[in-house]
Coordinates of C-alpha atoms in Angstrom, one line a residue:
X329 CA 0.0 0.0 0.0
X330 CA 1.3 3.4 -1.1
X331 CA 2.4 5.7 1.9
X332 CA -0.2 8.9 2.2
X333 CA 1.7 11.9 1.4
X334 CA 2.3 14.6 4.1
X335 CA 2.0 18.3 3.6
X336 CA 2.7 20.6 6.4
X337 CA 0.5 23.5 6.8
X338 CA 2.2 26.6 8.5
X339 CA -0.5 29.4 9.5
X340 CA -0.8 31.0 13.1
X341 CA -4.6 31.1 11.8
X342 CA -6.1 27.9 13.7
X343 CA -9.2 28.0 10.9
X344 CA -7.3 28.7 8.7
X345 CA -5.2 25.2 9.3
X346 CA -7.9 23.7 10.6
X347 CA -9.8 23.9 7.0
X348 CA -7.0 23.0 5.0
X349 CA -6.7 20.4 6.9
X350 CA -9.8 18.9 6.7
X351 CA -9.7 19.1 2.5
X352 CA -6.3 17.9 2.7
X353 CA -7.5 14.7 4.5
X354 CA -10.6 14.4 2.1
X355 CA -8.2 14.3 -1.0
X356 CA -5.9 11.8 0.7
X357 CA -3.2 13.5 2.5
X358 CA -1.4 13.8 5.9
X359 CA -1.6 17.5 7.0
X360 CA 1.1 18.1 9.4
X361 CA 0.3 21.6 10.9
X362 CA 2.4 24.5 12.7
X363 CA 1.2 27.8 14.2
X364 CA 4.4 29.5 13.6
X365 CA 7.9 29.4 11.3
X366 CA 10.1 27.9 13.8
X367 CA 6.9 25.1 14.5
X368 CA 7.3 24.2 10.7
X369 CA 11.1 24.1 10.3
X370 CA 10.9 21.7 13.2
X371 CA 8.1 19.1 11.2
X372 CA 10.2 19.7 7.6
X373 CA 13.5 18.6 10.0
X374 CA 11.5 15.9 11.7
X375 CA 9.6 14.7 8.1
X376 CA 12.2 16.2 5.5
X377 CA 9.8 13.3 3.1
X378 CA 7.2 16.2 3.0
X379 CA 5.4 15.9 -0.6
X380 CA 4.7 19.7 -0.1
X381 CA 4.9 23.0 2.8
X382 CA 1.9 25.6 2.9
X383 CA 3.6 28.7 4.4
X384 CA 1.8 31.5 5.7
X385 CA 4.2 35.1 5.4
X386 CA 2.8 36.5 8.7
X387 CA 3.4 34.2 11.8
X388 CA 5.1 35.2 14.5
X389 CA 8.9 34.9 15.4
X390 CA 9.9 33.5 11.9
X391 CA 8.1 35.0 9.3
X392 CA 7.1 32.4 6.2
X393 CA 9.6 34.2 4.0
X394 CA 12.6 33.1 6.5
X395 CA 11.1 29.3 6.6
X396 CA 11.3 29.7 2.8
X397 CA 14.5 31.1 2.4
X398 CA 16.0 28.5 5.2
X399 CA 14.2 25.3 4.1
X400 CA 15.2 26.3 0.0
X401 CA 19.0 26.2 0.8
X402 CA 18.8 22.8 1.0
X403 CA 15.4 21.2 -0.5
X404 CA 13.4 21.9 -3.5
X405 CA 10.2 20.5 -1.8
X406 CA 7.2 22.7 -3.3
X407 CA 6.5 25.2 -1.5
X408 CA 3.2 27.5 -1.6
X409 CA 3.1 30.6 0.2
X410 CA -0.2 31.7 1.8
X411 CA -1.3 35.8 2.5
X412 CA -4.1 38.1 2.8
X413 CA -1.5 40.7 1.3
X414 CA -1.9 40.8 -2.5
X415 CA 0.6 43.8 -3.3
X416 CA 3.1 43.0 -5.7
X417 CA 5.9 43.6 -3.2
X418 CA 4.9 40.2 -1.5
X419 CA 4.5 38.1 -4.8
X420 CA 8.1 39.0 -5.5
X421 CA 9.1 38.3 -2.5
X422 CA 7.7 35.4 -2.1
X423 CA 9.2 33.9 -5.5
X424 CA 12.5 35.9 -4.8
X425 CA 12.5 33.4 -1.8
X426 CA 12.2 30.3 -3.7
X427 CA 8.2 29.9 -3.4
X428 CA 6.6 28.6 -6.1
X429 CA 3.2 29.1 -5.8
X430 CA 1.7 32.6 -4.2
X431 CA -2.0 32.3 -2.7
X432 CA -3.9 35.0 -1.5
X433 CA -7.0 34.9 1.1
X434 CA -9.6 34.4 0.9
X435 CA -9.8 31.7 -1.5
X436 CA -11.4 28.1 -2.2
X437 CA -10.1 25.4 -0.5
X438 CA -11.2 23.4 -3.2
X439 CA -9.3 24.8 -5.9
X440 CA -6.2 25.7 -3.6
X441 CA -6.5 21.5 -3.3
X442 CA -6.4 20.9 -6.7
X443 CA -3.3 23.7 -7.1
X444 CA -1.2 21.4 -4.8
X445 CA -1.8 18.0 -6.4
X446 CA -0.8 19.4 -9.8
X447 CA 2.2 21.3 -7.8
X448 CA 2.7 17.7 -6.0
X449 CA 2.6 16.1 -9.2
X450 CA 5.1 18.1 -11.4
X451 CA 7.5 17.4 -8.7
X452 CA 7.5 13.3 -8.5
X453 CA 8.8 11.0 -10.6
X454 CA 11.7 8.9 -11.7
X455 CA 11.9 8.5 -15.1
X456 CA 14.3 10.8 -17.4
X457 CA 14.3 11.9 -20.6
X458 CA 17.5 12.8 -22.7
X459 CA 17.3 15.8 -24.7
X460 CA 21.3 17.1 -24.9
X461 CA 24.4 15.7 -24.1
X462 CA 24.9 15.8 -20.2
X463 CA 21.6 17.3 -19.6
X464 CA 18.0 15.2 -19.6
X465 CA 14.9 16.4 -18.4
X466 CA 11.5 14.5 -17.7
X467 CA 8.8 16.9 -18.6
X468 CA 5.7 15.0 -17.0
X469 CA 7.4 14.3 -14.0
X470 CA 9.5 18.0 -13.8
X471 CA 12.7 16.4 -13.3
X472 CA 16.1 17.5 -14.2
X473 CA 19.4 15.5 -14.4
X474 CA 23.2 16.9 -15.5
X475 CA 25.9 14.4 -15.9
X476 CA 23.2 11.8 -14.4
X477 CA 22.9 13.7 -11.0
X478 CA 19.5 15.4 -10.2
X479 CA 18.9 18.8 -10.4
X480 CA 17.5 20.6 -7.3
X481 CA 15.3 23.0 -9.1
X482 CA 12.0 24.8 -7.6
X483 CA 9.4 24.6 -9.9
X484 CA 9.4 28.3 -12.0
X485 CA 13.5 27.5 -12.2
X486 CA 12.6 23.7 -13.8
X487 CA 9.8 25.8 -16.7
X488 CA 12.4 28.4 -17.1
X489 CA 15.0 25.7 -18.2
X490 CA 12.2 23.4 -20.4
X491 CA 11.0 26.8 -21.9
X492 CA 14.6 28.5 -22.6
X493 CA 15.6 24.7 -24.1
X494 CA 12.6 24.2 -26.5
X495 CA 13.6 27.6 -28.1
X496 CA 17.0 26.6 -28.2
X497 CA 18.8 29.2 -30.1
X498 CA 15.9 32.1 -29.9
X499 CA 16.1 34.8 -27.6
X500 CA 13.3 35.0 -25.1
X501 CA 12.8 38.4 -23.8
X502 CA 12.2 39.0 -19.8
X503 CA 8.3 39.7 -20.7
X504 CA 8.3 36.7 -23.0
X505 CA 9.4 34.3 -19.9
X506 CA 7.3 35.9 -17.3
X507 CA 4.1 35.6 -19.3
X508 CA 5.0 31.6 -20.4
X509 CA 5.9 30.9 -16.8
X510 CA 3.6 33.3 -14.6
X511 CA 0.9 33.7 -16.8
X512 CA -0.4 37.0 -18.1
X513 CA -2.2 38.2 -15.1
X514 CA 1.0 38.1 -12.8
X515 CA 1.8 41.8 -11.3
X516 CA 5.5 41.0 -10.9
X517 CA 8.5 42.5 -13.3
X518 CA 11.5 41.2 -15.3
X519 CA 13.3 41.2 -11.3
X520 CA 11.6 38.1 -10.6
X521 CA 12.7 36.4 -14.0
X522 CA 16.1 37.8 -13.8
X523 CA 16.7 36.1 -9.9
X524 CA 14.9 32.6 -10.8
X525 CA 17.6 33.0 -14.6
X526 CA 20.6 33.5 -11.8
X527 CA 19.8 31.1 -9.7
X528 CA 19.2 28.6 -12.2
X529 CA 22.3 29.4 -14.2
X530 CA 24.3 28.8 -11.1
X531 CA 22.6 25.6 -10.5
X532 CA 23.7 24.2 -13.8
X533 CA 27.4 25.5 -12.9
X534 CA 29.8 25.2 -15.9
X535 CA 27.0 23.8 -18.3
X536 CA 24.9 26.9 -17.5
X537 CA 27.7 29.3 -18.0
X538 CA 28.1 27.9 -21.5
X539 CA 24.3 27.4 -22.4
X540 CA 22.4 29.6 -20.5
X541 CA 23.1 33.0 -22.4
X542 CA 22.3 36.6 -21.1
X543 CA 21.5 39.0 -24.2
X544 CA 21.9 41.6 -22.8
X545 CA 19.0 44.5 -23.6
X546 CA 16.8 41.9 -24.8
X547 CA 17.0 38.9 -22.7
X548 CA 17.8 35.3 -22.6
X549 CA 18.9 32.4 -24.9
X550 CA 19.7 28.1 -24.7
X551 CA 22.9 28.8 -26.9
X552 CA 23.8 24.9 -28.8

């Protein structure tokens, strides 16, 4: 029998846990929940297995961008941060700190449910796919490998690297990227595309320094 997955739930909001919880359970999974940041570092160091972590920004002592930032540096686990602040200042913020999905209150449980078992799903899997010489990808399952190691990508840096690779060659502008990765109706600027591009170029080391192209003024290219 297949283990039930475990999400923890981070929110100093006990119904606001508390009904996340319970359609967490309906759909199958294990909330693990925390009323503040240093609560749910201690659950991801206790369950570092967690399929997922549902971060609130404003909890006392460790705010949800600190949890972010701290569990990031050494997971890719997807993360989804949770607010009643919609300003744009957050979103980036938020992203900037390695989030990958930004939800803002109110909203439907329902469909915040369904957001995490497509975030959930994108990030499993096993098999690979080779597309270049030391680099594969798996696009069902979002999974990178280089030289056969995996890749510890968050989720935007994994579509930056499938999107920048299937216009191998082409220069994407900033706005280009942003609207294929964030959609059309995100309020964030070419900052967020430019940190998630750094950090993914530094990721990939000496294969990113020779593929992953800066054009300057214009934006990015997957140079071959």
């Amino acid at each position: 029998m297949e283990d039930v997955l475990k999400i923890i739930v981070a929110d100093d909001e006990k119904r606001i846990t508390s009904l996340i919880s319970d359609f967490l359970r309906a759909a199958g999974y294990q909330p693990l929940v925390a009323d503040d940041g240093e609560a749910a570092l201690a659950l991801f160091e206790a369950n570092p297995d967690v399929a997922l972590i549902v971060l609130d920004i404003m909890m006392p002592g460790m705010d949800g961008w600190q949890v972010c930032r701290t569990i990031r540096k050494k997971s890719s686990v997807p993360i989804v941060m949770l607010s009643a602040r919609s300003e744009e200042f957050d979103q980036l913020t938020g992203f900037e700190a390695g989030a990958d999905e930004y939800v803002t209150k109110p909203f439907s449980p329902a469909v915040f449910v369904k957001r995490i078992d497509a975030l959930i799903r994108r990030s499993r899997g096993l098999s690979s796919e080779e597309n270049d010489v030391g680099l594969r990808i798996d696009h069902d399952a979002y999974v990178a490998f280089l030289d056969g190691k995996p890749l510890e990508l968050t989720l935007k840096e994994f579509e930056i690297l499938c999107h920048l690779y299937e216009n191998k060659g082409r220069v994407l502008t900033r706005d280009q990227l942003l609207n294929a990765i964030w959609g059309y109706d995100f309020l964030g600027d070419a900052r967020t595309v430019d940190s998630h591009v750094a950090r993914l170029r530094t990721k990939l080391g000496d294969y990113g320094n020779s593929h992953l192209k800066t054009v300057y003024g214009m934006g990015y290219k997957f140079e071959v």
